[in-house]
Structure formats: structure tokens, C-alpha cells
XYZ file of C-alpha atoms in Angstrom:
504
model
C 14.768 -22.352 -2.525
C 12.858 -23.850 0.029
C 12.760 -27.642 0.655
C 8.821 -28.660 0.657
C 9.393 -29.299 -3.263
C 6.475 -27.336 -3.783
C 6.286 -25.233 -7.243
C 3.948 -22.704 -8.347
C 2.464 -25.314 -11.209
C 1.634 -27.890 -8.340
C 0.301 -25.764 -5.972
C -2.915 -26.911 -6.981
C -2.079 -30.707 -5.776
C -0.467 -28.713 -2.033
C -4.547 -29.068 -1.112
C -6.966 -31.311 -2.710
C -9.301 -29.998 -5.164
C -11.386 -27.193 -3.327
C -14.575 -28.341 -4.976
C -14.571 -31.629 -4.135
C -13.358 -31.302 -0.378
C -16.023 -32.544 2.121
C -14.738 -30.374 4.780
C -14.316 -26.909 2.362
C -17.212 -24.278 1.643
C -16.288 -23.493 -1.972
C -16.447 -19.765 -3.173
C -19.756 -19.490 -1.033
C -21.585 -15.817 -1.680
C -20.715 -12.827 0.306
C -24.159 -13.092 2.217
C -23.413 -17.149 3.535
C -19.387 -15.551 4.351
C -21.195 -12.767 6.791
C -23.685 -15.535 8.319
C -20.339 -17.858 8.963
C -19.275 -15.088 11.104
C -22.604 -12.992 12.597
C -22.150 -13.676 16.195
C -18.863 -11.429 15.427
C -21.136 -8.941 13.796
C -22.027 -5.548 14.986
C -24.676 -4.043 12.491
C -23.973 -0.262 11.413
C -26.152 2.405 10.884
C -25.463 2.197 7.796
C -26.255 -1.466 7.855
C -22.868 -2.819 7.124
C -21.429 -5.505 9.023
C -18.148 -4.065 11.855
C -16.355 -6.596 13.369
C -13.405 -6.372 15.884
C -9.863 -8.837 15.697
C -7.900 -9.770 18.227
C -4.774 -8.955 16.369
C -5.477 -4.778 14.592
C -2.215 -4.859 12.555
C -0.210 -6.626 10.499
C 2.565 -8.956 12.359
C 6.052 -7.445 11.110
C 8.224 -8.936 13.796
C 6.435 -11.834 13.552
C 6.953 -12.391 9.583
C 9.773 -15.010 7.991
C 10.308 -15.335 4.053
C 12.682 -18.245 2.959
C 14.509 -15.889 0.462
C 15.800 -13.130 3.233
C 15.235 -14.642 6.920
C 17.211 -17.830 7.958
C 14.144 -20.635 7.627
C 14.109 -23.786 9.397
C 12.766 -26.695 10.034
C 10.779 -25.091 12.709
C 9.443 -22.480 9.721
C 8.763 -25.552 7.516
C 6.884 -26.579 10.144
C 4.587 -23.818 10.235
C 3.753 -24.064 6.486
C 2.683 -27.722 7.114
C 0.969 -26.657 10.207
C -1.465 -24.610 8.195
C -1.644 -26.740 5.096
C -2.768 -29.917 7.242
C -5.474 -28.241 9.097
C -6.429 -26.802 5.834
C -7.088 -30.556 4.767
C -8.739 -31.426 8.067
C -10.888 -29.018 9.327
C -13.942 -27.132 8.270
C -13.043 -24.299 6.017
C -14.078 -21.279 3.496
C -12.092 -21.526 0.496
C -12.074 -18.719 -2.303
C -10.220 -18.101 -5.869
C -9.743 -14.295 -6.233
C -7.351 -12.891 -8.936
C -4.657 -10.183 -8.695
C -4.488 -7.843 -11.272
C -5.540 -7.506 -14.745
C -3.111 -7.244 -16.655
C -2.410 -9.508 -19.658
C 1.075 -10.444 -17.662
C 0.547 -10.032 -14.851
C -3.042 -11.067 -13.246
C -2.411 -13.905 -10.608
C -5.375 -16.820 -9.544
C -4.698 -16.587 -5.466
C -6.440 -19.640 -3.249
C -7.074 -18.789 -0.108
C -8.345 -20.752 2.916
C -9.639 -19.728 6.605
C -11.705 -21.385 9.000
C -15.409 -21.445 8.315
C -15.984 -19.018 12.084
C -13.796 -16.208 10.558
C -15.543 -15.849 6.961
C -15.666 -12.351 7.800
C -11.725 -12.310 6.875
C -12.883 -14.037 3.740
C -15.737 -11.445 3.133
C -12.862 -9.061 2.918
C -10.757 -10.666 0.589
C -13.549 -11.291 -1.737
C -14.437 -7.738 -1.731
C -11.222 -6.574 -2.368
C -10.402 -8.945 -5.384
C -12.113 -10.025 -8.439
C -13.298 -13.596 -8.987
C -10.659 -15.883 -11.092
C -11.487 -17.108 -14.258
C -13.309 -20.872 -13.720
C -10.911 -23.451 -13.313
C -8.035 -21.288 -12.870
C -5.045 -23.197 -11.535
C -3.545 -21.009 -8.201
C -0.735 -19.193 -8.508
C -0.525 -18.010 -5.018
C -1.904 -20.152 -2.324
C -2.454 -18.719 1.614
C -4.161 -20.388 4.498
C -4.976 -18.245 7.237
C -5.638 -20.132 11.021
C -6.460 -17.485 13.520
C -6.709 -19.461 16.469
C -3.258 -21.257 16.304
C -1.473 -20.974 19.347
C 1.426 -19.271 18.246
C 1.778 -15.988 16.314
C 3.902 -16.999 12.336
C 3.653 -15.397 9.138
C 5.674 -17.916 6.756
C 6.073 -17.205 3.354
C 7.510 -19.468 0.640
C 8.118 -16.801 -2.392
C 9.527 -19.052 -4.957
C 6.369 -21.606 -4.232
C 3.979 -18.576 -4.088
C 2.647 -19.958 -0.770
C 1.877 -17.987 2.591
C 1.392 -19.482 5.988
C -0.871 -16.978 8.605
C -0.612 -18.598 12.043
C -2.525 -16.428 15.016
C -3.628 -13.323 13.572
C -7.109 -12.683 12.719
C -5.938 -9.420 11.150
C -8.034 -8.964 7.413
C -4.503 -7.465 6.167
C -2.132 -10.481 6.828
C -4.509 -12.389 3.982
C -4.336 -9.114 1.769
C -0.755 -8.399 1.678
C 0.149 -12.181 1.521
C -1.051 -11.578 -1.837
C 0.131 -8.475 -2.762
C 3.850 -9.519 -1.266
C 3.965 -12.241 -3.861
C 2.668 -10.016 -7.282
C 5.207 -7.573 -6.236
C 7.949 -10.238 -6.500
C 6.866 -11.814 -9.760
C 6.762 -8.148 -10.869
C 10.413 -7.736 -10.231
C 11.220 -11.447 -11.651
C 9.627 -9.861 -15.121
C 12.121 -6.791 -14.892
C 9.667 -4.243 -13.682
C 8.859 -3.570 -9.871
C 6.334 -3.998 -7.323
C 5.528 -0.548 -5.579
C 3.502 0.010 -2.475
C 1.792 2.954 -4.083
C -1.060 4.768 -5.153
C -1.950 5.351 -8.861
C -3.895 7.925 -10.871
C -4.274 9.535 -13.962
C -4.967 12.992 -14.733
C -6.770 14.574 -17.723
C -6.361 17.959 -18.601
C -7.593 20.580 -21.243
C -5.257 22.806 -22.869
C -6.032 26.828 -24.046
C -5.891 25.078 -27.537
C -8.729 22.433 -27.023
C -6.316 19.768 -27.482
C -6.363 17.140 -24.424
C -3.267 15.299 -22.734
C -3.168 12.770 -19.824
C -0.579 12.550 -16.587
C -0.050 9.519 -14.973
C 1.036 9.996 -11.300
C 2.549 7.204 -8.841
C 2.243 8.035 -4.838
C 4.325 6.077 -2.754
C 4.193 7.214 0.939
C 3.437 4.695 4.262
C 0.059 4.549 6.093
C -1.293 8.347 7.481
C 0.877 10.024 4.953
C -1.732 10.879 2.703
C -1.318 8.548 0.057
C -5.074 7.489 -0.347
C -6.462 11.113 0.643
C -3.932 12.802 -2.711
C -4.843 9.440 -4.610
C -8.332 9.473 -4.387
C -8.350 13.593 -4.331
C -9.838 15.050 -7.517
C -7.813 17.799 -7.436
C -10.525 20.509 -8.035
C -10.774 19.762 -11.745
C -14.077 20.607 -13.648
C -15.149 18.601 -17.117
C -14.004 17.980 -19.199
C -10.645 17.753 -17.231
C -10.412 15.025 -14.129
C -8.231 13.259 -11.855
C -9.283 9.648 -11.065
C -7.713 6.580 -8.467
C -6.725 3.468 -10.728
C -4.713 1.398 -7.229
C -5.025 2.983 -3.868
C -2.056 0.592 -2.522
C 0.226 -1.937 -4.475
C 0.834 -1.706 -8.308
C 3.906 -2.794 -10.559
C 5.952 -0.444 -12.817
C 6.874 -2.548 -15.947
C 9.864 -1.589 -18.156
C 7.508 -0.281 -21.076
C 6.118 2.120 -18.397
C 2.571 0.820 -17.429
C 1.907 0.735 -13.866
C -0.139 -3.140 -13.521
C -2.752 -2.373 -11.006
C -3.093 -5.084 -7.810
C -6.596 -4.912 -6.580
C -9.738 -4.958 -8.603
C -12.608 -4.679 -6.545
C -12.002 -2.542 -3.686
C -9.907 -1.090 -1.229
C -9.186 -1.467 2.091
C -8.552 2.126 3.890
C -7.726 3.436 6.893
C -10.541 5.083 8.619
C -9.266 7.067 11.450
C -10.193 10.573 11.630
C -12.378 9.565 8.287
C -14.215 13.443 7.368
C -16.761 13.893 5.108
C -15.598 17.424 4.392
C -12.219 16.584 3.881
C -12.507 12.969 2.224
C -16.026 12.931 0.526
C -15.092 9.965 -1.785
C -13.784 7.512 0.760
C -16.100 8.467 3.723
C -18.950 7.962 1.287
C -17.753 4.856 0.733
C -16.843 3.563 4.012
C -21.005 4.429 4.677
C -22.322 2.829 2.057
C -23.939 -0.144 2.920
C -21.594 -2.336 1.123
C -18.581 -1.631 3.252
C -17.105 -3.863 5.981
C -15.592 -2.098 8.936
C -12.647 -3.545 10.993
C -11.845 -2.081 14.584
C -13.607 1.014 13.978
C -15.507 2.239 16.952
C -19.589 1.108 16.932
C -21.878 1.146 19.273
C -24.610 -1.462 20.174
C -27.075 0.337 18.120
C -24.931 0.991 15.428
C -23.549 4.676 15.723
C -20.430 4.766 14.152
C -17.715 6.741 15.252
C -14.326 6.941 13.040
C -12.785 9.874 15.313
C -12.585 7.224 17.985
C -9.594 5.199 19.134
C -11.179 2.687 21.823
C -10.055 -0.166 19.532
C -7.037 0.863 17.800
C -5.924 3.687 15.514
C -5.790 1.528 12.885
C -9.608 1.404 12.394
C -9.883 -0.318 8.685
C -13.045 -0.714 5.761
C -12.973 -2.449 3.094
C -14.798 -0.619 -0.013
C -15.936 -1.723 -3.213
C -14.768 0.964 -6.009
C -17.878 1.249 -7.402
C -18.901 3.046 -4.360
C -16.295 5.294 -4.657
C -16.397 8.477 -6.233
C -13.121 9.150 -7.149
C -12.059 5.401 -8.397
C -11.738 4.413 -12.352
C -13.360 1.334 -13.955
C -9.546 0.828 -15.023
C -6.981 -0.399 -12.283
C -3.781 -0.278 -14.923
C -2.056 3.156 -15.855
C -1.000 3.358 -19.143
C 1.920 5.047 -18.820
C 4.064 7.061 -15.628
C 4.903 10.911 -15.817
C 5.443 11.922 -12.410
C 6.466 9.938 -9.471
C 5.776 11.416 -5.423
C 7.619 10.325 -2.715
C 5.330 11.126 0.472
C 7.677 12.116 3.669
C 6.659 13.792 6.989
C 10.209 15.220 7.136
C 9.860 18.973 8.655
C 13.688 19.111 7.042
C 11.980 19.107 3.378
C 10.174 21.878 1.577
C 6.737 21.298 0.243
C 8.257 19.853 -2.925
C 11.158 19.488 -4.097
C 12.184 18.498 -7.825
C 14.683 15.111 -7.815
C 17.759 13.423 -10.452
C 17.356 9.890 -10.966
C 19.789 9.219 -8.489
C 17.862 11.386 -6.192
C 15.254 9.554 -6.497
C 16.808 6.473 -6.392
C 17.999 7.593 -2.684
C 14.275 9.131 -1.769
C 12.784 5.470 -2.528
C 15.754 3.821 -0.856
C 15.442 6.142 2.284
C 11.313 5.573 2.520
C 11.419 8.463 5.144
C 8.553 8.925 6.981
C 6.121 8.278 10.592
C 5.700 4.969 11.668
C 1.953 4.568 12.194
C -0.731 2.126 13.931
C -0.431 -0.139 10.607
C 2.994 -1.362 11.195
C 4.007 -0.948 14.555
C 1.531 0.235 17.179
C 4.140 0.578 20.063
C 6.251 3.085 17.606
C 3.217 5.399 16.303
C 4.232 8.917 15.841
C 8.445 8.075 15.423
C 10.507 8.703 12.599
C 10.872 5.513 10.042
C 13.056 4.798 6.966
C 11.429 1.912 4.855
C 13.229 1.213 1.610
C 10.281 1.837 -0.993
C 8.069 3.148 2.255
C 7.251 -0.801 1.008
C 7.530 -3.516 4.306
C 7.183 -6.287 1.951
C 9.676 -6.355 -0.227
C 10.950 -9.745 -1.011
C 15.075 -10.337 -1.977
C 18.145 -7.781 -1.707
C 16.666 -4.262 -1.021
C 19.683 -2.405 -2.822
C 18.593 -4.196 -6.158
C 15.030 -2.807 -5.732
C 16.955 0.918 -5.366
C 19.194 0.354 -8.574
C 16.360 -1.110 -10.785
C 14.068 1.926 -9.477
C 16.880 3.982 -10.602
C 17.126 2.388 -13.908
C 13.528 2.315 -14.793
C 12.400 5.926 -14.253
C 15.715 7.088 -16.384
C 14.862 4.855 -18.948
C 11.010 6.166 -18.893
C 12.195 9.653 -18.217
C 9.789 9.920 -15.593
C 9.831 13.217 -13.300
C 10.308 12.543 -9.791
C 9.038 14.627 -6.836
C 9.656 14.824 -3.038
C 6.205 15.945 -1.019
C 5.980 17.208 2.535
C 2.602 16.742 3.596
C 3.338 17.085 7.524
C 4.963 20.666 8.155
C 8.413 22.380 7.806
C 11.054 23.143 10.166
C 10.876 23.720 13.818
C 8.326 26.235 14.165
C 5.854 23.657 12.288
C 4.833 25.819 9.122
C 1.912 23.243 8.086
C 1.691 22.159 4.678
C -2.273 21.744 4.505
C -4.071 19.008 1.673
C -5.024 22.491 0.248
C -1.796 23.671 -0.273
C -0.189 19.712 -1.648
C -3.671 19.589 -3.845
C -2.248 22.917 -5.905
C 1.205 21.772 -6.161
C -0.416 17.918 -7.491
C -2.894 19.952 -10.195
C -0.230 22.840 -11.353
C 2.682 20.204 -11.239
C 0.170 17.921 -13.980
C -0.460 21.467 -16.064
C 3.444 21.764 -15.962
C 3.305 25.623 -14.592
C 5.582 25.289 -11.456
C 9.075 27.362 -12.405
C 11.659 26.190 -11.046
C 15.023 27.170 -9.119
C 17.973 25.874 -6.853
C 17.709 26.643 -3.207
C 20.849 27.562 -1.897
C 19.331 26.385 2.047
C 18.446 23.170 1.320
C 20.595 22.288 -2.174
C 17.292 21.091 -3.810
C 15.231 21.842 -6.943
C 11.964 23.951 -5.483
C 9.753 25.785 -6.942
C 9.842 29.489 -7.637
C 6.229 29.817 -8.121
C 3.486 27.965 -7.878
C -0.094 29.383 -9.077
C -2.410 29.351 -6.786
C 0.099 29.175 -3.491
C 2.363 31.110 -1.564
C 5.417 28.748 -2.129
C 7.761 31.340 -0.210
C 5.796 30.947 2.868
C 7.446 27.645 3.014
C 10.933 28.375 3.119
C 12.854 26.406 5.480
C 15.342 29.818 6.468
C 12.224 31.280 8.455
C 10.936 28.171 9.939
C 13.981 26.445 11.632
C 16.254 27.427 14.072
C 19.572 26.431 12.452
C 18.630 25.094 9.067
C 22.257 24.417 8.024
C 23.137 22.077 11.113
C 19.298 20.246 10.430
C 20.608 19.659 6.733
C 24.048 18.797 7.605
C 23.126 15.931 10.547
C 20.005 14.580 8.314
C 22.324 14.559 5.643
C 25.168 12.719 7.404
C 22.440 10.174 9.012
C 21.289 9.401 5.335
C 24.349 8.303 3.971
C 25.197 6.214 6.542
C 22.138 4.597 6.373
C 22.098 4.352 2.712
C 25.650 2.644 2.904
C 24.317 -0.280 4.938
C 23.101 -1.814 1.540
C 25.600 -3.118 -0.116
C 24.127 -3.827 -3.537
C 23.370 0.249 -3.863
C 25.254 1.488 -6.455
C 27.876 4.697 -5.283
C 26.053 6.835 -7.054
C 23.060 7.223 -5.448
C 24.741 7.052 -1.816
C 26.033 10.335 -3.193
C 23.406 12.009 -4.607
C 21.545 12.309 -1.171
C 20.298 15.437 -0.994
């Protein structure tokens, strides 16, 4: 526990009442937020406002939370920092909620300096408006132009200090951070993952759903197999309910995160291959961050002059693919999203498999995280960055949960397999998604690799995939990723043994 004294109940008295505040702009409309910041503003084609940050990704090495890192007075110091210019100086203020469910939905206060409203235009496209008079449970202030770099977070107050970045995702996930913690506090847990649910027709006319959870890091396909409908014709349909942070509770609901819209990654953004989100990152509505635009508004998301980590913000009402609903009823089928050319296609999982495939988070870092370290191999427990208290607990209670649910758990490769790169194409993870939700994939243990894999999937050549012809010594690939794994896994010391030994 942190020493400000703070509590979530009197975060409301940390600032003085937004309403009242001479030098706050109370929940001002989305077109007064893009005049606070139109010298920023490049005008699209499409006639959407583009803007550029200094900062064009999240600040990882830069971020302190008083429950994991050693905080000190210095870190104190930062929270009052932003807090006091929040009282001084001339600022946009907005109430957004988190979630809708009945337990967890969240009133989150945020503040920013009146010259960056285009960081508040964001927020208040991705979240809904709180209910009037909602007291905050989270509170951030965001102050671009401080002179130092410092994310400080205060997870037991719910409050989030973001000192020198301009970047629209430090305000996002300050948010999302702290409903993934009070989702963990209720016995469930905060995922960074997509959500969807499938409907499907059987011979007999008689209709079932299938709820499916993606968890994977930025450029692993998460949002493209999220938002893909997965070539279904009506009556039958796949539909988005969260693109990037939900909670599993322990009565199997997945609580959706954000309400309004999403905030995607644009790079490489096709219109053949992503209809739904490239639609929506056109439409008029959108806001585009670091994407590439010229002065007369050509836009070009194939283009890296700014970053690779090109961002829009999109309303879900413009996209195709998204659901009025953002909460999933109930969890089937859970994917873990790797770029590991050591892994088939898919590959069936135990609970304690699982358990070790969320603790391991294998995958590529990308432009989101760590610009410097694009393109390397990463392990991030959860593929989740922002996971608040003992990382080992968040395995076990995984662990627990999907038993308890009996929820089937799945390991996809959408990158390619062994050395001589067999690529696993969206086509080819699309079938396995829509045949895996019919429940027609037979199954059988592969002696190679020691996992469950399919023996046939409709649709597919699943054989073409076999590790045995695309690597040139399978067994010592297995045996050294295998070896790295554990050792990895047994640097967490609240892990139970278990699933240290079911690594597969």
C-alpha cells in the first residue's frame, strides 16, 4: 500500500470537482476536443483527423507500479507532480466507463492538457460515457510535456500518473491495467485478449453458440482472427465482442473492457485481407495516430516513415464484424497466439498445458512494446505487459479457472513452421478457427512434437504442416526449446510444479 492515503472512495476529493474547476473543460464534445488540438491536425481523405506524437509506443521501461517495483519518494513525487498541475493548469477533463458488466463496469476520470485534446478525443471514442454523477473509480492525468519520461501507477488507489508521453495508449491501458486487477481481486482474471462468439447451424436445425478467447501480443493476429468472420453464411456468424482486454469471471463470462471502439494497429492495413477494420479505419469517424499522410490527405498504411506502430482509433459501429454486446456469455475454447516455427498449426492442450502456454506468452516482440527489439523472440506471461501483483498466481488461477469451466484450450501458429518456413496463411488458421467451433477436427498424438494435433482437418491439408519435413533436426529444436521453457518457467516461484512439468 502506497503512502498518499488515497482510496478508491476518495478519489473524487484527489482533484476538485471537475465541473466546478475554473481551469477544467468538462466532458466538452468530440468536435471542441479536435479544435483544442487542430494545429496538430492533418485532415484525411477520408476527412478524419491524423495526428503524429512524439512518443509512438507505450513506455515499458519507463513504467513503476507500487505493488511490484520498489516506489519511492521520488515515485510519490511523480503522482503529485501530475495531480498538482492537474489543479493548476488549463485542462480537458472526461468521465468514461470501463465495461458493462453489472460487476464489473468502472467510472475512469481522466485529465490532459487542453493542447493535446486529441489524446482525449481518443479516449472518448474508445469508452462509453459514465453514468451522471458517477464517483471515479480510476483516476489518470496525463502531462505530455513534463520534462521527464514516468508512468506511476498506484493500483490499490486506482490512480495513474503519465509524465512525458503523448502516446494515446499510455491513457488507454492506464485504464485497462487497473480493471484487469480488480478482475483478479473478484476471483476471475484480467486477459489481454480478444473475444468472440460463434453461431452455428447444425444438420438438425437446432442452433448452438462457441465462445472463443484470443490471447496473442501485437502483429500476431489477434484482431485480424477476432474480427475475422470466418466465412460463415446466415443464419450462422462469427462476431468481435473485445478486440483487446476482457476479464474471465469464475462463472465463465468473459466482462468485456471497451465499449465504444477500438484502437488497432494499422500497419500493412488491406482491404482484401481485413475488410472490417480497414473499412473502419476510413470511415470518417476514425482518428489516425502515426500513420503515414500526406499534406493533401493521401493516406498510406503500408508506410513506415513514422513508426510501425501506425494506430486508429474506431468506433464499433463502423465496424463490420463488431457486436452491439462487449460481454461473452460463456468461454468454450481458449487460443494462445505464438509465432513459434517449433509449433504445429494447432495443437490441442491439458490444463496444465495451458497453464504453461499462458505463463510462457511466447511470441515476436513488435513496434507496440519495444521498438528497438521488433522482430525478436519474447515470452510475456499472459502475452499481457500489464499485469499487476505475483505473475505465478495469475498462471495457477488461469489454471484453475479453465478446469473448473472445462474450457478447451488451443495452441495457434500463425507465423510458419520449422526451418524451411512452411507458412501457416490466415486462410489456413481461419479453417482450423470455423471447423474447431463445428467440433470436426480428429484428433491424435504426434510422436515429433509430443502434442495433441489434429489428424484431419476439413477443408486443409493438416499434414502439409508436419514439423518432420520442415526442420532440420526437429528432435534437438524440441529438446533445447523444451529445456529453455522450464527454466524459464521455474523463475516464478509461486507456479505450482505441475505446470513447470507439463511443458510441452
Amino acid at each position: 500500500m502506497s503512502d498518499t492515503g488515497l482510496r478508491p472512495a476518495q478519489l473524487e476529493t484527489a482533484l476538485p470537482d471537475p465541473v466546478d474547476a475554473d481551469n477544467v473543460v468538462y466532458d466538452p464534445s468530440p468536435e471542441r476536443l479536435r479544435e483544442f488540438s487542430s494545429d496538430l491536425e492533418t485532415t484525411t481523405e477520408f476527412g478524419s483527423p491524423a495526428y503524429v506524437s512524439e512518443q509512438r509506443s507505450r513506455c515499458a521501461d519507463r513504467t513503476k507500479n507500487a505493488i511490484d517495483d520498489e516506489f519511492d519518494a521520488a515515485d510519490h513525487e511523480h503522482v503529485e507532480t501530475a495531480l498538482e498541475y492537474a489543479r493548476t493548469e488549463e485542462m480537458v477533463c472526461l468521465d468514461r466507463q470501463v465495461g458493462r458488466h453489472a460487476e464489473h463496469a468502472y467510472c475512469c476520470r481522466y485529465y490532459v492538457p487542453r493542447e493535446y485534446g486529441r489524446i482525449a478525443l481518443g479516449v472518448a471514442k474508445l469508452f462509453e460515457p459514465a453514468p451522471e454523477g458517477a464517483d471515479p473509480d480510476f483516476l489518470t492525468v496525463q502531462v505530455p510535456d513534463h520534462e521527464e519520461i514516468a508512468i506511476r501507477v498506484l493500483p490499490d488507489e486506482g490512480i495513474t500518473a503519465v509524465l512525458g508521453s503523448d502516446y494515446t495508449g499510455e491513457a488507454k491501458k492506464s485504464f485497462l491495467r487497473l480493471f484487469m486487477r480488480r478482475a483478479k481481486e473478484a476471483g476471475g482474471l484480467g486477459l489481454h485478449a480478444g473475444s468472440k462468439r460463434v453461431r452455428l447451424q447444425g444438420e438438425d436445425g437446432d442452433s448452438r453458440t462457441v465462445g472463443q478467447l484470443f490471447l496473442g501480443l501485437s502483429a500476431t493476429g489477434k484482431s485480424t482472427l477476432t474480427a475475422h468472420g470466418l466465412w460463415l453464411d446466415d443464419p450462422e456468424n462469427a462476431v468481435m465482442l473485445q478486440d483487446d482486454v476482457c476479464a474471465l469471471l469464475p462463472d465463465g463470462t468473459v466482462a468485456g473492457s471497451e465499449g465504444n471502439g477500438l484502437y488497432i494497429k494499422t500497419i500493412g492495413l488491406d482491404r482484401d485481407e481485413q475488410p472490417a477494420l480497414y473499412d473502419a479505419a476510413t470511415h470518417e469517424s476514425a482518428i489516425l495516430e502515426n500513420v503515414d499522410v500526406d499534406e493533401d490527405g493521401t493516406v498510406d498504411f503500408d508506410s513506415d516513415a513514422h513508426t510501425t506502430n501506425g494506430r486508429a482509433v474506431v468506433l464499433r459501429e463502423h465496424l463490420a464484424s463488431a457486436d452491439a454486446d462487449i460481454d461473452l456469455g460463456s468461454v468454450d475454447q481458449v487460443f494462445f497466439i505464438t509465432r513459434n516455427p517449433a509449433m504445429p498449426p494447432v495443437a490441442k492442450l491439458s490444463p496444465d498445458e495451458a497453464a504453461a502456454a499462458f505463463m510462457l506468452g511466447e511470441s515476436i516482440q513488435t513496434s507496440a512494446g519495444d521498438p528497438s527489439a521488433a522482430g525478436e523472440s519474447i515470452r510475456v506471461v499472459g502475452t499481457n505487459p500489464f499485469i499487476v501483483g505475483p505473475e505465478g498466481e495469475e498462471g495457477n488461477r488461469f489454471r484453475d479457472l479453465i478446469a473448473d469451466l472445462e474450457v478447451d484450450c488451443f495452441v495457434l501458429n500463425t507465423g510458419y513452421v520449422g526451418d524451411n518456413a512452411k507458412d501457416v496463411g490466415v486462410e489456413d488458421s481461419v479453417t482450423i478457427l470455423r471447423e474447431l467451433a463445428r467440433g470436426r477436427v480428429d484428433w491424435t498424438d504426434d510422436e515429433t512434437t509430443g502434442l495433441t494435433v489434429p489428424d484431419d482437418v476439413p477443408g486443409m491439408d493438416i499434414g502439409a504442416f508436419d514439423l518432420i519435413h520442415h526442420a532440420e533436426d526437429p528432435d534437438r529444436m524440441l529438446r533445447e526449446l523444451r529445456a529453455e521453457r522450464r527454466a524459464y518457467l521455474r523463475e516464478f516461484v509461486e507456479l505450482d510444479e505441475s505446470i513447470v512439468d507439463a511443458v510441452y
